[in-house]
Each structure stands twice: as structure tokens, then as C-alpha cells.
Coordinates of C-alpha atoms and ligand atoms in Angstrom, one line a residue:
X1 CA 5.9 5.0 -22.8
X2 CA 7.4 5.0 -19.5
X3 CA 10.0 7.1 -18.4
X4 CA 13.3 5.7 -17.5
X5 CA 14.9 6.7 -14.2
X6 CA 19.1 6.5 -13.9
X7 CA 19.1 2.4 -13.4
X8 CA 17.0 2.2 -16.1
X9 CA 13.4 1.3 -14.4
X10 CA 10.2 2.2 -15.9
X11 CA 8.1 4.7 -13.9
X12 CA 4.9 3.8 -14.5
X13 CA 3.1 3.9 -11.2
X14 CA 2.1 6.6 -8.6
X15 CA 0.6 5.9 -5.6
X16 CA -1.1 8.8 -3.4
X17 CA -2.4 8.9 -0.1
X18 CA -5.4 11.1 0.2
X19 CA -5.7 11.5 3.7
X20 CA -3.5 10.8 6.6
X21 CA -6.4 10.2 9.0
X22 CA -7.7 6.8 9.5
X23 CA -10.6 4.5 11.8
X24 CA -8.0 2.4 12.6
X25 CA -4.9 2.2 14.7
X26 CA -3.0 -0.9 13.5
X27 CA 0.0 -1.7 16.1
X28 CA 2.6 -1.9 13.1
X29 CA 1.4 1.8 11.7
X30 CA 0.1 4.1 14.3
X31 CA 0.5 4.6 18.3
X32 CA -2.2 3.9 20.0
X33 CA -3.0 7.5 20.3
X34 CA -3.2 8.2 16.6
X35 CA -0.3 10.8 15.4
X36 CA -1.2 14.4 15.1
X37 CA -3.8 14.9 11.7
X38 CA -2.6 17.9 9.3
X39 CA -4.2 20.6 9.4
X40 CA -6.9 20.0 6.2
X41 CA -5.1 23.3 4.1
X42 CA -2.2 21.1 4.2
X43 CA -3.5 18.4 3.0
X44 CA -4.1 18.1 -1.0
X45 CA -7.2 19.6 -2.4
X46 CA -9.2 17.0 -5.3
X47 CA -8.2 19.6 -7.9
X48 CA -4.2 19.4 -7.1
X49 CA -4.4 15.8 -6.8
X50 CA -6.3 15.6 -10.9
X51 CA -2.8 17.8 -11.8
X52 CA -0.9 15.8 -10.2
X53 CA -2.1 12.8 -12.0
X54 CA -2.7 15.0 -15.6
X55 CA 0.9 15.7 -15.8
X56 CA 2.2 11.7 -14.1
X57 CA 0.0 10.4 -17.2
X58 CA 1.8 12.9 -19.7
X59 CA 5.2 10.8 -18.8
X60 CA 3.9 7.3 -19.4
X61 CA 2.3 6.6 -16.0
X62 CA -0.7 4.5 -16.6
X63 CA -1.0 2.9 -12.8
X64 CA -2.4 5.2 -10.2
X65 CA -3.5 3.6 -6.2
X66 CA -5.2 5.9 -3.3
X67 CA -4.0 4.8 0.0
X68 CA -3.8 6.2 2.8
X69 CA -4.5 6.6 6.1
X70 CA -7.6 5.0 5.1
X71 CA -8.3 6.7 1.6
X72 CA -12.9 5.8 2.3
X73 CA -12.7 8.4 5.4
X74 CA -12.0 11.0 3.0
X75 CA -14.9 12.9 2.2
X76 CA -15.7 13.1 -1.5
X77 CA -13.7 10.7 -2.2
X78 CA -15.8 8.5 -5.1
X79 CA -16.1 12.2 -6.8
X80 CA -12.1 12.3 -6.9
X81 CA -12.5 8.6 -8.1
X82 CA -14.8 9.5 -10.8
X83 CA -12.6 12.2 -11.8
X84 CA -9.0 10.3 -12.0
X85 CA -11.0 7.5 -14.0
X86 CA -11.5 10.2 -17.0
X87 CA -8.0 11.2 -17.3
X88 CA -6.6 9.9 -20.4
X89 CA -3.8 7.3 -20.1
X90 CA -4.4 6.0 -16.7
X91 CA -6.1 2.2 -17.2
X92 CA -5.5 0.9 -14.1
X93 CA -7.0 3.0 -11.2
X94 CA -7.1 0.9 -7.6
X95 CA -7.1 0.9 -3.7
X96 CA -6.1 -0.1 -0.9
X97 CA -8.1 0.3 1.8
X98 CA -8.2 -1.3 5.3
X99 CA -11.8 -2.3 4.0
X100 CA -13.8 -1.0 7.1
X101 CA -16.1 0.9 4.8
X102 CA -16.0 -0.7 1.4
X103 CA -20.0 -2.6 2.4
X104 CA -21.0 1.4 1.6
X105 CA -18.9 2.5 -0.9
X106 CA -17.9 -0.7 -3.5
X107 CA -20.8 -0.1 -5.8
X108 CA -20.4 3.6 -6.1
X109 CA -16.6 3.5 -7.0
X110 CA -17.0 0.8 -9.2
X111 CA -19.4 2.3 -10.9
X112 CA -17.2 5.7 -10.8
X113 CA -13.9 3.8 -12.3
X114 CA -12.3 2.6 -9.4
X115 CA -11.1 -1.1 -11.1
X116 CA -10.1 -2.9 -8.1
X117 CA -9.3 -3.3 -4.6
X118 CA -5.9 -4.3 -2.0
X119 CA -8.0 -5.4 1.4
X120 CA -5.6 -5.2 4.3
X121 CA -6.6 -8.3 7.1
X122 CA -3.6 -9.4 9.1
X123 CA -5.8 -11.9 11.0
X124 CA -9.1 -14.2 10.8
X125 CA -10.1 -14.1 14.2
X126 CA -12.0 -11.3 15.2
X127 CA -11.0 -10.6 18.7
X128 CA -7.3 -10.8 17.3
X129 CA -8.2 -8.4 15.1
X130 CA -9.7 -5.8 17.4
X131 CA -6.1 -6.4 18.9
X132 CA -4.2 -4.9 15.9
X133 CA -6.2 -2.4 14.7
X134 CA -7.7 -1.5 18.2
X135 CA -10.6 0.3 17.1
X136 CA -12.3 -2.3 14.4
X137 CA -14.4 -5.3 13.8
X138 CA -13.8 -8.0 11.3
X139 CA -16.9 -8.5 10.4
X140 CA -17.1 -4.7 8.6
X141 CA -13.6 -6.1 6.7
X142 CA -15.7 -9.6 5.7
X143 CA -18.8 -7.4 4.6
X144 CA -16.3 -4.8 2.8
X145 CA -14.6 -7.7 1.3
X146 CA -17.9 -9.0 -0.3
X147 CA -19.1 -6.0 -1.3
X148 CA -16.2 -5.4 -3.3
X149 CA -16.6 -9.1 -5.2
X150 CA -20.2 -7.7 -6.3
X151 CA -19.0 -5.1 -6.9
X152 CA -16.7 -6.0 -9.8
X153 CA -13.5 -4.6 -7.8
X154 CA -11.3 -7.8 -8.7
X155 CA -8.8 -9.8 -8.1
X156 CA -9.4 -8.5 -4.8
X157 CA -5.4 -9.0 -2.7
X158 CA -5.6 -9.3 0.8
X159 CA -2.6 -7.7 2.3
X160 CA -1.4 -9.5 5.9
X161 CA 1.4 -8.1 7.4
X162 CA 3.3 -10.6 9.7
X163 CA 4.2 -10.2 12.9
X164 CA 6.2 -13.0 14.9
X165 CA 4.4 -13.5 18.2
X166 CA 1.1 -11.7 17.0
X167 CA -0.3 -13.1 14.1
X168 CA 2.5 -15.4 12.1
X169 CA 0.5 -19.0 13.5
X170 CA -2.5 -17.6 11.0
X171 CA -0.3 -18.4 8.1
X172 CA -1.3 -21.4 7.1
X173 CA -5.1 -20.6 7.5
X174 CA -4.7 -17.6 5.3
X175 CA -3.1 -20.1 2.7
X176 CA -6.0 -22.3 3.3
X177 CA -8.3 -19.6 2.6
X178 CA -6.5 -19.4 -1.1
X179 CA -8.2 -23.2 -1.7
X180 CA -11.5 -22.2 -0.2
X181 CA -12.1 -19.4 -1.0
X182 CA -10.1 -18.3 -4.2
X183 CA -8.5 -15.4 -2.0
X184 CA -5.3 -13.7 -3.2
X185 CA -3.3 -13.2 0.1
X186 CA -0.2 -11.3 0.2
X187 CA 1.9 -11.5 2.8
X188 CA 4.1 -8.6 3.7
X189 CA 7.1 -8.4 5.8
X190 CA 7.4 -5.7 8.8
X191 CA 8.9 -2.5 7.8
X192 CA 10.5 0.0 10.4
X193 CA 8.6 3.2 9.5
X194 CA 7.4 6.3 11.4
X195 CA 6.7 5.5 14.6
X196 CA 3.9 2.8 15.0
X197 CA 5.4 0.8 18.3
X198 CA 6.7 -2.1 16.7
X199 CA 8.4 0.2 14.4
X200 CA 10.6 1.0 17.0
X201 CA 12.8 -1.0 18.5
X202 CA 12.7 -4.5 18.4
X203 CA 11.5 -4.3 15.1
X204 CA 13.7 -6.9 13.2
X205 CA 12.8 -9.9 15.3
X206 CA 9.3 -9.4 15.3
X207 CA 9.9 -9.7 11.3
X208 CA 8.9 -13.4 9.8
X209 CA 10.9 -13.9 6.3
X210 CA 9.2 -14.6 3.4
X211 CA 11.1 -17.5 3.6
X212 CA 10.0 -18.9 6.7
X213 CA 6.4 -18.3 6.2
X214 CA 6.6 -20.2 2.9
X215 CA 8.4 -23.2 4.7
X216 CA 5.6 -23.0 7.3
X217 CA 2.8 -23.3 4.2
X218 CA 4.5 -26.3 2.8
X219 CA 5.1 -28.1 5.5
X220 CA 1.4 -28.2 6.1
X221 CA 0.1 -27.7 2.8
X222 CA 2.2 -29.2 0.0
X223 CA 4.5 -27.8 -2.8
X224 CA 4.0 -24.3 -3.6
X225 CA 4.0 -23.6 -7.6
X226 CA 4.7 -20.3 -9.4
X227 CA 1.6 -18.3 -10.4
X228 CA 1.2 -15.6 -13.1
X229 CA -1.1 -12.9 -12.1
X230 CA -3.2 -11.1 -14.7
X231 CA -2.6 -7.5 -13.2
X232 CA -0.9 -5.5 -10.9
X233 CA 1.6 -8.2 -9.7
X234 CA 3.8 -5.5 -8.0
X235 CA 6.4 -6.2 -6.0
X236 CA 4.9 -9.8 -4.9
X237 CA 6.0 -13.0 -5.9
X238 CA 3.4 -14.9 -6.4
X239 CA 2.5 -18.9 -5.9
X240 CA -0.5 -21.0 -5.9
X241 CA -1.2 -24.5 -3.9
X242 CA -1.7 -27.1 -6.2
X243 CA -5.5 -26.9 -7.4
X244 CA -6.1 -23.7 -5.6
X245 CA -8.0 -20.9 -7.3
X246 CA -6.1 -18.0 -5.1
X247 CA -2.6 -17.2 -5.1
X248 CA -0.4 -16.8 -2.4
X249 CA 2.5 -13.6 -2.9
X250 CA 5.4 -12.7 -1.3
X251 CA 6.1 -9.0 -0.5
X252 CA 10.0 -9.0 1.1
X253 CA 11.0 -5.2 1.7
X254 CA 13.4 -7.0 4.3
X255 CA 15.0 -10.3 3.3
X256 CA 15.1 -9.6 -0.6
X257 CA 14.6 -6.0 -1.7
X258 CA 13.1 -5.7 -4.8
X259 CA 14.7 -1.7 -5.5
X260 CA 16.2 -3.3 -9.0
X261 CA 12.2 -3.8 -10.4
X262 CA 10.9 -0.8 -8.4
X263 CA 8.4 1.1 -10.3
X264 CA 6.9 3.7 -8.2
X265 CA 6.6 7.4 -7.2
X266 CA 4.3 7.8 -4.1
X267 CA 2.4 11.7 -3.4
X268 CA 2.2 12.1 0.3
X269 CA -1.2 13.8 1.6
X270 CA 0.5 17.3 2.1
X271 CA 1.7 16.7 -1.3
X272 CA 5.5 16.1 -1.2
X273 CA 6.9 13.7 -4.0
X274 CA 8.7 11.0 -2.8
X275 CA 10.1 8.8 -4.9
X276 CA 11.2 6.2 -2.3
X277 CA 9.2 4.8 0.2
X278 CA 12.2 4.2 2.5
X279 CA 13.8 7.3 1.9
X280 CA 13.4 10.6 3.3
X281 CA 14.1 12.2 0.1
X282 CA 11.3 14.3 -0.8
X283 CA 10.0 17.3 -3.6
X284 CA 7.4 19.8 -2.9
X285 CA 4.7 19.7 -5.1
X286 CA 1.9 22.1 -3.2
X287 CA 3.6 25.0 -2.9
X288 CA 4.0 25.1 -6.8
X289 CA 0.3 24.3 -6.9
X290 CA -0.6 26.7 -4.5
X291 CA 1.3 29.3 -6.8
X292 CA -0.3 28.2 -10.4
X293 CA 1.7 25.5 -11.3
X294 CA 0.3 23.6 -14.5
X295 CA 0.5 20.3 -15.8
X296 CA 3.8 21.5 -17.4
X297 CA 5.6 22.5 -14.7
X298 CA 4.6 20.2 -12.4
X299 CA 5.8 17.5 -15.2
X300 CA 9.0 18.7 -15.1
X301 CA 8.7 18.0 -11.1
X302 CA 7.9 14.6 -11.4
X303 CA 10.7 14.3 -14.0
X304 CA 13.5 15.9 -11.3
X305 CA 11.6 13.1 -8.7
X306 CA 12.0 10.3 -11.5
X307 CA 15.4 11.3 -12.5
X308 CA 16.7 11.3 -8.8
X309 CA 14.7 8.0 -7.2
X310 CA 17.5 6.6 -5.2
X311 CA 18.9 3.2 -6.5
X312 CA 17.8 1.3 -3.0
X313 CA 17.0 1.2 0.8
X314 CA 19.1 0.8 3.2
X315 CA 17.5 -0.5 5.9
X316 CA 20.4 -3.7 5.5
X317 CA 22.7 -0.8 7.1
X318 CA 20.4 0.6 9.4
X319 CA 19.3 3.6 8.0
X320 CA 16.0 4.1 8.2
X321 CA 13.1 6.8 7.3
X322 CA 12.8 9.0 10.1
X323 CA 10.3 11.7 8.9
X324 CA 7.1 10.3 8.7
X325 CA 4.5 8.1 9.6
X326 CA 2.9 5.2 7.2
X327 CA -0.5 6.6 7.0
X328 CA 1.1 10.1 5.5
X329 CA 3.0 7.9 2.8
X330 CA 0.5 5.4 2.2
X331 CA 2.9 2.3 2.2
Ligands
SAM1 N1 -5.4 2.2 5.5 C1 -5.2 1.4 4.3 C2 -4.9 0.0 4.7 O1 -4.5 -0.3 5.8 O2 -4.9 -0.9 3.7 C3 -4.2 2.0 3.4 C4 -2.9 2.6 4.0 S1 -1.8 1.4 4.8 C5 -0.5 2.4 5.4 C6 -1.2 0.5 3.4 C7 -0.5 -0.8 3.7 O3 0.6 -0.6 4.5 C8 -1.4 -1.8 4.5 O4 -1.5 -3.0 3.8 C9 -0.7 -1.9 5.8 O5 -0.9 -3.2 6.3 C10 0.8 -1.7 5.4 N2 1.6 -1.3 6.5 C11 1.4 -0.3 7.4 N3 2.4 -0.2 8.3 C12 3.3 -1.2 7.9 C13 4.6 -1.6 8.4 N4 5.2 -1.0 9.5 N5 5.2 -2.6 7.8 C14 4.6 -3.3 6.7 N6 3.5 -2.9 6.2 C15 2.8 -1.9 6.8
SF4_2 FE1 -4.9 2.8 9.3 FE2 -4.0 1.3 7.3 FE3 -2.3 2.3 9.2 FE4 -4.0 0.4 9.8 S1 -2.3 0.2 8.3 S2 -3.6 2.3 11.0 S3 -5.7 0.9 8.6 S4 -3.5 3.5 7.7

């Protein structure tokens, strides 16, 4: 059973980032630069990150996602895959990854227990595309994408994150793609973290509402209906077209928060707890491992994080998280 934090929500989902490096450089996330990688002692060992999970499992968490950076640049990482898979209690081990490298790796973390993937693609047209991300090529995401559906690694979500000016006149082809195709699209709404440069300044009217973008989808496509979604429904809400074998969701950090049905603690890369994505509020977790910490204690760590997640953001009153980038929470 999941534990209860102090509003009464059931934690029953930790996401980690395993790396804080990436291949990509998406406007939203990163400067063009890239930020400054950890030194790799800071940054979680495989064997501190199976703890982690051990003890996150011991309280009722059954849902565990890698992110990142971009968790496939990791080395090792279908080992740490493989590994997670065994641990008893967790049934629902996924991804998200920004897809560059799935074409080599789908088959292996299928077969190593990985059940399924979140595809990030803000766009459909490649030299768009090279735009965002500045470094990649659609075509790898396409290949990645497939390779994943052989794979097994389904329902493959695409996340799009929408950008007013950049990439919001694609909305209505990525619905399209739900009839086509049977794509599950996601879109997200821009979030004002770290230091990517449209998370500062200027931020809020690059944001497109959830609301707008499904006015946009109807006016071209037709009544939207609600959709249930087998698993890991998250914080979308989810629609269908009429007829179409995809669904659309709604991710709205912005216009609608959903901090009442939050059900998450993230691990950062260098291993701080945080049981708020939009919150600085943080617990050190690798020191304690780096002293001998065991699944018990570091239990009772996740229980102080659980106990203390903070009842909302409050980006509504312009306070936002200052400390990190993106890529080091995992998003
Ligand atoms: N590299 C992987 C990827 O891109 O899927 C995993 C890490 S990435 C930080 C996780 C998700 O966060 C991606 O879907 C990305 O689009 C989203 N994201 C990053 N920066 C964001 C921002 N400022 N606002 C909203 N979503 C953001
Ligand atoms: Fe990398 Fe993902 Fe951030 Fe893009 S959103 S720069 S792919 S971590």
C-alpha cells in the first residue's frame, strides 16, 4: 500500500534522473551552451540508485521512470534497467527519453524489463526540429519511435511541449497523427525552470493553455471525447477524436495545477530527494549512501521527503525554482 503524505495523496511513484548530461539542447531546457555536467563522483552510482528504489518499494511505491538529461547516454544503463526490473514490488518500470537513441537500445531494455516508453517530439518537421533541440535529427526520433513499437515498449506517449511562436501551429497535425497513426500525444505546457532561455523571462506568454490548444484541435478536427488510458495516465487528461486509435492528453502545470492528485517523489542525478518538482525543497540522500546507509535508513528518508511534500506550486505567485536545471531533475 501507498503511503499517505499530509493531504492525504498516495506516493506511489518515483522518478530519477540518471544523468544530467544529454545529446540535445532543447531551447525550453538547456542554453545553448549546455550547463556545466557534475563531476561523475557526484552523480549516483547504479548500486545507490537499486537502494534507493529497494527501500521506495518497501513503502508502497510500485511506479519507477528514468529521465534525465537523456537517461540512453548513460553508460550501462540497460544493466541498471535489468537490475530495477528484479526488485520486488515495482510493476511498472518506464522512460522517457528524447528518443535519439532508442533504434539501438529498444530491444535490449525490453528485453531487460524496461515496460514502456514517454518519446519527447515537440515538432514534425525536421528542420524545425534541429531548431529546438539544436543538435538532433528527426529522423533518429522516427527510427527510435519504431523501434520502441517492436520492441513491445507501449503505449508509447509522445511528449510535445508548446511554445507560442515556435511550434503551437503543429497542434493540429499532432492531433492528426492520433487518427493516423494511433499516436498518444501529450501536450505539455511551458514551465519556468532552471535556466533554458525561454525559461527566463518572457516565459508566460510564450505559454499556450491547454485550453487554447484544445479549441484549436476542435475547431479543425471535431468534438474531443474523454478517453481512459490503461496505464500510467499521470498527470494528463486525456481525449480521443472521434474514431481515433490515439489519444490526445493534457499536461497543465500552468493553467490548472494538478498538486491535489500529485503522486510523485523525483531523485535528482546527484542524488537529492525532491519531493516537488517546483520546489527547491530538497533531502540528501548520497551522503547517507556514501556513509552505509541501508534500505532502512534510507526508508526513513523517503518517509521525512513523503511526509514533508509541499501541498502545491506557486508559480501563480511568482515563485519559482531557482536551483536547478531540468535535465538534473528530470521534469
Ligand atoms: N531527455 C529526455 C527527454 O527530453 O524526454 C528526458 C528528460 S526531459 C527534462 C523530460 C521532459 O521534460 C521532456 O518531455 C521535456 O520536453 C520536458 N521539459 C523540459 N524542459 C521543460 C520546460 N521548461 N517546460 C515544460 N517541459 C519541459
Ligand atoms: Fe535534453 Fe530532454 Fe532537456 Fe531536451 S528536454 S535538452 S532532450 S534533457
Amino acid at each position: 500500500m501507498a503511503h499517505l503524505d499530509a493531504y492525504n495523496r498516495p506516493i506511489s511513484y518515483l522518478r530519477i534522473s540518471v544523468t544530467d548530461r544529454c545529446n540535445l539542447r532543447c531551447v525550453y531546457c538547456m542554453p545553448p551552451e549546455g550547463v556545466p555536467w557534475r563531476p561523475h563522483e557526484e552523480i549516483l552510482r547504479y548500486e545507490e540508485i537499486e537502494t534507493v528504489v529497494r527501500a521506495a518499494a518497501e513503502l508502497g511505491i510500485s511506479k519507477v521512470r528514468l529521465t534525465g538529461g537523456e537517461p540512453l547516454v548513460r553508460l550501462g544503463i540497460v544493466d541498471l534497467v535489468r537490475s530495477l526490473a528484479r526488485i520486488p514490488g515495482i510493476d511498472d518500470l518506464a522512460m522517457t527519453t528524447n528518443g535519439i537513441l532508442l533504434g539501438r537500445y529498444a530491444a535490449d531494455l525490453a528485453a531487460a524489463g524496461l515496460r514502456r516508453v514517454n518519446i519527447s517530439l515537440d515538432t514534425l518537421r525536421p528542420d524545425r526540429f534541429r531548431r529546438i533541440t539544436r543538435l538532433g535529427r528527426m529522423e533518429d526520433v522516427l527510427v527510435g519511435m519504431e523501434a520502441a513499437r517492436q520492441a513491445g515498449l507501449e503505449p508509447i506517449k509522445i511528449n510535445t511541449v508548446v511554445i507560442r511562436g515556435m511550434n503551437d501551429d503543429e497542434v493540429v497535425d499532432f492531433a492528426r497523427k492520433t487518427m493516423e497513426t494511433g499516436w498518444n500525444v501529450r501536450f505539455i505546457e511551458l514551465m519556468p525552470v532552471g535556466n533554458g532561455v525561454l525559461a527566463d523571462g518572457g516565459w508566460r506568454e510564450k505559454v499556450v493553455t491547454a485550453r487554447e490548444i484544445r479549441q484549436r484541435i476542435e475547431a479543425a478536427l471535431g468534438r474531443l471525447e474523454p478517453a481512459k488510458v490503461s496505464v500510467g495516465n499521470g498527470p494528463a487528461r486525456c481525449y480521443r477524436l472521434p474514431g481515433a486509435q490515439g489519444t490526445l492528453g493534457f499536461i497543465t502545470p500552468i493553467s490548472e495545477h494538478f498538486c491535489y492528485r500529485c503522486n510523485r517523489l523525483r531523485l535528482t542525478a546527484d542524488g537529492q530527494l525532491r519531493p516537488c518538482l517546483l520546489s527547491d525543497y530538497e533531502i540528501d540522500l548520497r551522503t547517507p549512501l556514501r556513509q552505509g546507509a541501508d534500505v532502512a535508513q534510507i526508508k526513513a528518508l523517503l518517509l521525512r521527503g513523503i511526509e514533508n511534500k509541499p501541498l502545491r506550486h506557486h508559480l501563480d505567485e511568482r515563485r519559482r525554482p531557482e536551483k536547478r536545471v531540468m535535465s538534473e531533475i528530470g521534469g
